[in-house]
Short mmCIF file of C-alpha atoms (C1' of nucleotides) in Angstrom, two decimals:
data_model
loop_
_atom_site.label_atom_id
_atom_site.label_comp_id
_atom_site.label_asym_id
_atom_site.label_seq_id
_atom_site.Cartn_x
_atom_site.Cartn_y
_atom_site.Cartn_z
CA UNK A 22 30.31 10.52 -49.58
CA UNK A 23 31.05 13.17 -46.40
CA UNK A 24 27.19 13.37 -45.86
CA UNK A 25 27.68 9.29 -45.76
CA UNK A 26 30.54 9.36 -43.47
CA UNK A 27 29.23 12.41 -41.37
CA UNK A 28 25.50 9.92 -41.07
CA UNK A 29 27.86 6.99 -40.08
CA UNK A 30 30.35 9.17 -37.33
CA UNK A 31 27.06 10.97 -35.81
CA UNK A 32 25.23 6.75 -35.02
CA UNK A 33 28.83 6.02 -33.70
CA UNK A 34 28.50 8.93 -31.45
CA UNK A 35 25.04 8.20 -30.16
CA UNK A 36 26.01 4.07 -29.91
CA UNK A 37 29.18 5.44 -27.63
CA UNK A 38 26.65 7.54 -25.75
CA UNK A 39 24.02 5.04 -25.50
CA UNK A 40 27.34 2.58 -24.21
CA UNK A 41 28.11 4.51 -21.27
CA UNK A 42 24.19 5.04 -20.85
CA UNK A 43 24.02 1.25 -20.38
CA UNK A 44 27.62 0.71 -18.61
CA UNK A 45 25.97 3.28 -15.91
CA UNK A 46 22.99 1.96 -16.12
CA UNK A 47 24.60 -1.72 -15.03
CA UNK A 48 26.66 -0.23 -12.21
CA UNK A 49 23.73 0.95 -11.14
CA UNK A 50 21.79 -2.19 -11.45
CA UNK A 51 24.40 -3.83 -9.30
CA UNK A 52 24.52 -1.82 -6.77
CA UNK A 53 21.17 -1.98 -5.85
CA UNK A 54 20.88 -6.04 -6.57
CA UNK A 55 24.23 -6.22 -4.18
CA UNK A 56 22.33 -3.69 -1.34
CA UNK A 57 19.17 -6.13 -1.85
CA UNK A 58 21.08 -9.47 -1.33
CA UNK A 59 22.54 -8.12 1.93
CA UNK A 60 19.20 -6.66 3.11
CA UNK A 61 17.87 -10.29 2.20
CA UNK A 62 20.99 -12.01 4.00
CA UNK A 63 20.32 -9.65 7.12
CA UNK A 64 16.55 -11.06 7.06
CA UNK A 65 17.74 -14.90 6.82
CA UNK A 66 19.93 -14.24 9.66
CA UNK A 67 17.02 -12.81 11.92
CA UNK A 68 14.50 -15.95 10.59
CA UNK A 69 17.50 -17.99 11.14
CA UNK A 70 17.40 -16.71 15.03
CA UNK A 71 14.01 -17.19 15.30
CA UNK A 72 13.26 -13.66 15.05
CA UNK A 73 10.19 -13.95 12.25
CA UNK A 74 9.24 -10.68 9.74
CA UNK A 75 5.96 -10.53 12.17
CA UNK A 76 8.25 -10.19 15.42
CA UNK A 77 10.90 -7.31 13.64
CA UNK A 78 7.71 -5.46 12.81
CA UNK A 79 6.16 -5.32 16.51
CA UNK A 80 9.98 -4.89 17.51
CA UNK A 81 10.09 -1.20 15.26
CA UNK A 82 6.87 -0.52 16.47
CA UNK A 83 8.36 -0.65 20.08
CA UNK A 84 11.33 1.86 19.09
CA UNK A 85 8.77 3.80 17.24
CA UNK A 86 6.05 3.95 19.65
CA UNK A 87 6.06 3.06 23.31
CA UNK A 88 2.36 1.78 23.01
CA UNK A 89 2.62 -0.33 20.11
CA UNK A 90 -0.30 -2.70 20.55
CA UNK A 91 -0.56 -6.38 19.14
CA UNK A 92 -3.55 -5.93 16.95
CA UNK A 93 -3.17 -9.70 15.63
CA UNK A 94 -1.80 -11.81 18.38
CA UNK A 95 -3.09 -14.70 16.37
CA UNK A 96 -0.41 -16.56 14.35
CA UNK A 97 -2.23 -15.75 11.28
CA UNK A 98 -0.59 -12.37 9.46
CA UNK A 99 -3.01 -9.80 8.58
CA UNK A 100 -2.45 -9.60 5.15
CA UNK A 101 -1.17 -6.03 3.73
CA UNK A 102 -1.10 -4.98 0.26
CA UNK A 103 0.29 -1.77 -1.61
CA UNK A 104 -1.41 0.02 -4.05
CA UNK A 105 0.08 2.60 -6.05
CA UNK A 106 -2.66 5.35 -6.81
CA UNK A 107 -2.27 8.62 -8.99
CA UNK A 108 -0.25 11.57 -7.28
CA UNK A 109 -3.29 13.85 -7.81
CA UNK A 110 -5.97 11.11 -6.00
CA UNK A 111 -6.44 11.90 -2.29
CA UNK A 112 -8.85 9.02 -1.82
CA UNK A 113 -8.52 5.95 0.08
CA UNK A 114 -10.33 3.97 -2.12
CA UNK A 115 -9.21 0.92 -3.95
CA UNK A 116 -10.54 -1.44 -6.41
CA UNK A 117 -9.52 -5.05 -5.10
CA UNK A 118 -12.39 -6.86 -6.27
CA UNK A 119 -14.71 -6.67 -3.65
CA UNK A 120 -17.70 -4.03 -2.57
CA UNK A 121 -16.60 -1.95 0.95
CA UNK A 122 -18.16 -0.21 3.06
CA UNK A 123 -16.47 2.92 5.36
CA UNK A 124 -17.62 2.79 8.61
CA UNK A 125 -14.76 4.83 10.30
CA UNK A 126 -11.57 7.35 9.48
CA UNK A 127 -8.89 7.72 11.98
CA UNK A 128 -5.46 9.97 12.39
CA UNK A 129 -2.51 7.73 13.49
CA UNK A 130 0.24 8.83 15.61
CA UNK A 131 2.79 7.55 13.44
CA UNK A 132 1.18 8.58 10.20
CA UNK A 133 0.04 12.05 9.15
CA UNK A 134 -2.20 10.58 6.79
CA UNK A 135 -5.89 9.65 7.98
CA UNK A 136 -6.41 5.95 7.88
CA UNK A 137 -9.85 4.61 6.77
CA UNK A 138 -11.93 1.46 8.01
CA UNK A 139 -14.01 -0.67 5.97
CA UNK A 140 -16.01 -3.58 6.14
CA UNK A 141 -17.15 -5.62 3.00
CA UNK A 142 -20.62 -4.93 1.78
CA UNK A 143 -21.26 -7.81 -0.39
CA UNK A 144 -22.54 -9.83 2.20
CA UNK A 145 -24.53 -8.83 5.20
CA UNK A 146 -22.54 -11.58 7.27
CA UNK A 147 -19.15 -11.04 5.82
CA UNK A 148 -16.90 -10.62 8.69
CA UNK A 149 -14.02 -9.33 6.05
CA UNK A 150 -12.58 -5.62 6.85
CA UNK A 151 -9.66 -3.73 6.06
CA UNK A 152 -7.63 -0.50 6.89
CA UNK A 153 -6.58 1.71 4.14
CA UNK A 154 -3.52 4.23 4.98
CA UNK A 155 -1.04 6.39 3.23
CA UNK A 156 2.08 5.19 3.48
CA UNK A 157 4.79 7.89 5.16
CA UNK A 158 7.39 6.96 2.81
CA UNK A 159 5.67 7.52 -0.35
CA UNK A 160 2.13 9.20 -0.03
CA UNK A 161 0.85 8.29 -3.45
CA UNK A 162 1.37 4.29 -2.45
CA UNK A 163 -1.96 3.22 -0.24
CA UNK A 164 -1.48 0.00 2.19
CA UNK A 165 -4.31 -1.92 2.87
CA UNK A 166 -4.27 -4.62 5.83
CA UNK A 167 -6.87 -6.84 5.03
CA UNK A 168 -8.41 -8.72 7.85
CA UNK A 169 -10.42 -11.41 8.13
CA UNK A 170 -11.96 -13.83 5.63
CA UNK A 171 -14.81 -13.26 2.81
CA UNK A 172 -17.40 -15.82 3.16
CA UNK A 173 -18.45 -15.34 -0.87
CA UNK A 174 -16.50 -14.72 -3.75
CA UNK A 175 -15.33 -11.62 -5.26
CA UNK A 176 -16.66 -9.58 -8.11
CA UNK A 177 -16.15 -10.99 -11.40
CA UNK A 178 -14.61 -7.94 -12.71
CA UNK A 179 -11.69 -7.53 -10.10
CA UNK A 180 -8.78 -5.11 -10.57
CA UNK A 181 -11.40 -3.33 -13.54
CA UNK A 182 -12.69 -0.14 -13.55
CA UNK A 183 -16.58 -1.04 -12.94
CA UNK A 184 -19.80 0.46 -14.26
CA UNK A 185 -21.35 -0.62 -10.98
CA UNK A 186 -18.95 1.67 -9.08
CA UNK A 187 -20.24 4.09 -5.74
CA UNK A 188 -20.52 7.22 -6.32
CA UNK A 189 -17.44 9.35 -6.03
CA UNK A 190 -15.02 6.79 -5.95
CA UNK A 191 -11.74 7.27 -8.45
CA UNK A 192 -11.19 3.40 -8.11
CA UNK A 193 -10.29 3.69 -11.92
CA UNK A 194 -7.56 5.34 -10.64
CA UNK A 195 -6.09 2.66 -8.85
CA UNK A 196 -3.34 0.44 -10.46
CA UNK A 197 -2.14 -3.33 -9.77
CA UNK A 198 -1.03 -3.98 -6.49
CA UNK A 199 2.33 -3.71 -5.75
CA UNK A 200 3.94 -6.45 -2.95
CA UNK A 201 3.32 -8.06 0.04
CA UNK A 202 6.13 -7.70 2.63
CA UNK A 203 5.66 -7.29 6.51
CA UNK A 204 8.67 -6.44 7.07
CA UNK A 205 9.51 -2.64 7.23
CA UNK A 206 13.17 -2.66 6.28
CA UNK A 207 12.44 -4.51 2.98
CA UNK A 208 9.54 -2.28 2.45
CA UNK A 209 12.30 0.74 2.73
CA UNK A 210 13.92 -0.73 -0.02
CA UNK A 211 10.98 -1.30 -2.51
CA UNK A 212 9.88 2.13 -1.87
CA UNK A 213 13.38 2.83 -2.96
CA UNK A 214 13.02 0.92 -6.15
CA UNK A 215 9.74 1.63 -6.80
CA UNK A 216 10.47 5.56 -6.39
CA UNK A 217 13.61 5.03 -9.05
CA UNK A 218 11.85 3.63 -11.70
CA UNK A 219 8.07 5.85 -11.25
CA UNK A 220 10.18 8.21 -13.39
CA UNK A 221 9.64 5.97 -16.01
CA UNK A 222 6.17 6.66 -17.44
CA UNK A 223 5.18 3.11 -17.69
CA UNK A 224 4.75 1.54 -14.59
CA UNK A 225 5.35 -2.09 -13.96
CA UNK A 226 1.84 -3.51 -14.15
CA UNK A 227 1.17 -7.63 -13.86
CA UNK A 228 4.18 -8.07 -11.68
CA UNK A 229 2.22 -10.17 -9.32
CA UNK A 230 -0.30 -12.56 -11.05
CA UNK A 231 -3.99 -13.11 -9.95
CA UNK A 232 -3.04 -15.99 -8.08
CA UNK A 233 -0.90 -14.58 -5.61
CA UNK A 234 -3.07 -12.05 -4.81
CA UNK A 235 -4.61 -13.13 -1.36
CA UNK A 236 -1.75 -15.65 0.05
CA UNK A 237 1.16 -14.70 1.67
CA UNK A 238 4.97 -14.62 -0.02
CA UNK A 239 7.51 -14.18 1.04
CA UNK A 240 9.31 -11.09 0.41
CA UNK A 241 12.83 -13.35 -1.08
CA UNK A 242 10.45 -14.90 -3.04
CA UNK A 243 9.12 -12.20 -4.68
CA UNK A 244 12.30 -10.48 -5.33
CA UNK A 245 14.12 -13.22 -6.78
CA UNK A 246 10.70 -14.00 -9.11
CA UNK A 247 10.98 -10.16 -10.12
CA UNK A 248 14.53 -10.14 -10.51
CA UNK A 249 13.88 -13.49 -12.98
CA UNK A 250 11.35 -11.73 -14.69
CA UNK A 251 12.54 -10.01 -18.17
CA UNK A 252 9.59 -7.33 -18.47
CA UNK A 253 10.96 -5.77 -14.58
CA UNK A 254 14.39 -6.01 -15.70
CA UNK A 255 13.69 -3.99 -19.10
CA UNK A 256 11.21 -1.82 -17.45
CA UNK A 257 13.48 -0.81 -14.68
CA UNK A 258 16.51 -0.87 -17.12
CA UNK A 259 14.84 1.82 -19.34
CA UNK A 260 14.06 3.74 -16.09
CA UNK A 261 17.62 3.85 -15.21
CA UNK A 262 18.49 4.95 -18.34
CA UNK A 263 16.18 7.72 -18.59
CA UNK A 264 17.21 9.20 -15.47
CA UNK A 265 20.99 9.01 -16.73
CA UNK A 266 20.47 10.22 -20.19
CA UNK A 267 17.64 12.34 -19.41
CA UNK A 268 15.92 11.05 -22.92
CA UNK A 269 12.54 11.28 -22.88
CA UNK A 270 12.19 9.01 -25.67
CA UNK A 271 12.13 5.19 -24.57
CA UNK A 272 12.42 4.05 -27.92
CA UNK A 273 15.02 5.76 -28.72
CA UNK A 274 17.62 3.58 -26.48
CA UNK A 275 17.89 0.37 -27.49
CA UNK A 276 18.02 -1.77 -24.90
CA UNK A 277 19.65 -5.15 -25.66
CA UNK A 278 19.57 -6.78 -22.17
CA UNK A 279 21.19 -9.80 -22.13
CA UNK A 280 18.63 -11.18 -19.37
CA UNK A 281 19.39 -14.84 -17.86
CA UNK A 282 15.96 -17.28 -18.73
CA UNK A 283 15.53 -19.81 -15.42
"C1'" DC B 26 -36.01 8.59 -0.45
"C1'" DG B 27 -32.43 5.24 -0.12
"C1'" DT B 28 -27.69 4.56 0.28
"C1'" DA B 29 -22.99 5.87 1.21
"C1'" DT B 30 -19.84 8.87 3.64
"C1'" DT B 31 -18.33 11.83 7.37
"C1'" DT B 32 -17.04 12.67 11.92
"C1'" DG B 33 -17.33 13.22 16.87
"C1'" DA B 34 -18.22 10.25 20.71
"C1'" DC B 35 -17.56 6.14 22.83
"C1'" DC B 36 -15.34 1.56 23.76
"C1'" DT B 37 -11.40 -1.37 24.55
"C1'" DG B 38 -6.79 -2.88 25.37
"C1'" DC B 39 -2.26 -1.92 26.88
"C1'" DG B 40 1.62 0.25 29.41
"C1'" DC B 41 2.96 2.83 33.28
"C1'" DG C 20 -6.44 3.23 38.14
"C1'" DC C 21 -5.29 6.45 34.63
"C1'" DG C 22 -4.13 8.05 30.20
"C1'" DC C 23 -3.25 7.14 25.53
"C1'" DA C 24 -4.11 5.30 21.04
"C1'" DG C 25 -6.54 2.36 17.90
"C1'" DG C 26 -11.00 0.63 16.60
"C1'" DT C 27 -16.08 1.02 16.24
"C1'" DC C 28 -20.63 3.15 16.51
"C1'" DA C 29 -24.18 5.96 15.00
"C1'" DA C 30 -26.31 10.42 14.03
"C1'" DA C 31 -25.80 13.90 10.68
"C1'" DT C 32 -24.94 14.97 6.11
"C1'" DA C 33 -24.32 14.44 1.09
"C1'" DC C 34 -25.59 12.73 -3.18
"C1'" DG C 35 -28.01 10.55 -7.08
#
DNA sequence: CGTATTTGACCTGCGC
DNA sequence: GCGCAGGTCAAATACG
């Protein structure tokens, strides 16, 4: 009967524990969805003014750099995605579905990290290229500015390891894309996010479907489709909690989120 | 030997 | 016009 009541007292303990775990967890949580909505209020009010993602960007560049050059005066946005790569894999190499080419590595001023040039190789006459840097903020997190247009379609196996791989290339390593923003400031606060929850060993893969992939969102879009979507929430819930609790068991918290369907 | 990558040189555009 | 920085070229090199 103690050994009963000793069972029963000992759960209570770790339900109270796993309690605050989750009350800390939610603070948490709203914190950073109250420091998002005011980061996404500030960037309606600029839009509102008529000051456009593309025009804050080549506004930090000016602060940043004296010489900032318009590489795209065009209307059209070059399109930039993130990839987050392995810590250990130094390559610049990502698996996007198509077949590149390097034809030239520069330094930056602004960026420590070399950035690479390619040019797609599945057609002769593709005029399709892209730039492939480390980001400063987090160096395992590769942006690639994609410009131009392919004039075929990709390989059937896109976002797959491929047998068909060149040699040397850890493209295997690379993992889904991560988000399209041009627009530094909300970029500081992904990276912020996205740092947070890497603790977790499962990363959030399939956030952005196939379709996306290739268009331009926008970055409120996005967030409020992530923030929608239950699999972030728990994902980034479980994160939280690990930090907090330390656990290193997932399974062993429970996580009952009470997550709002659209 | 063919193909991909590396890397220094060169070209181009922009600000002063 | 000059200098700087990003982008591209192409010869050398590496690799299967």
């Amino acid at each position: 009967m103690d050994e009963k009541e000793e069972t029963l007292q000992a759960k209570l303990q770790q339900v109270r524990e796993e309690n605050n775990a989750l009350r800390l967890m939610l603070e948490v949580l709203s914190s950073k969805c109250r420091k998002l909505e005011s980061q996404l209020e500030e960037i309606n009010k600029n839009e509102q003014k008529g000051i456009s993602s593309y025009q804050i960007e080549s506004l930090s560049n000016h602060v940043s750099s004296k010489r900032a050059r318009l590489e795209f005066p065009t209307v059209k946005k070059p399109l930039e995605i993130f990839f987050r790569t392995l810590p250990n894999d130094d390559t610049l190499l990502i698996k996007d579905g198509y077949q590149w080419r390097k034809y030239g590595q520069k330094v930056t001023k602004d960026n420590g990290s070399p950035r690479a040039y390619f040019r797609c190789s599945m057609a002769p006459t593709c005029p399709a290229k892209k730039k492939v840097q480390r980001c400063t903020h987090d160096r395992s997190i590769l942006a690639a500015t994609y410009d131009g247009e392919h004039n075929h379609s990709a390989l059937d196996d896109s976002f797959r390891p491929s047998s068909s791989t060149p040699k040397g290339s850890s493209i295997a390593n690379n993992l889904s894309p991560t988000i399209i923003p041009y627009d530094k400031e909300a970029m500081n606060n992904v990276f912020a996010i996205s740092d947070w929850a890497q603790t977790n060993a499962r990363l959030y893969e399939d956030v952005i479907p196939q379709h996306v992939h290739g268009s331009n969102i926008k970055i409120e879009d996005y967030i409020s489709s992530v923030i929608k979507d239950p699999d972030f929430t728990t994902a980034l819930a479980e994160a939280v909690a690990h930090i907090i609790t330390g656990q290193h068991k997932r399974q062993s918290l429970n996580l009952n989120l009470d997550i709002p369907k659209e």
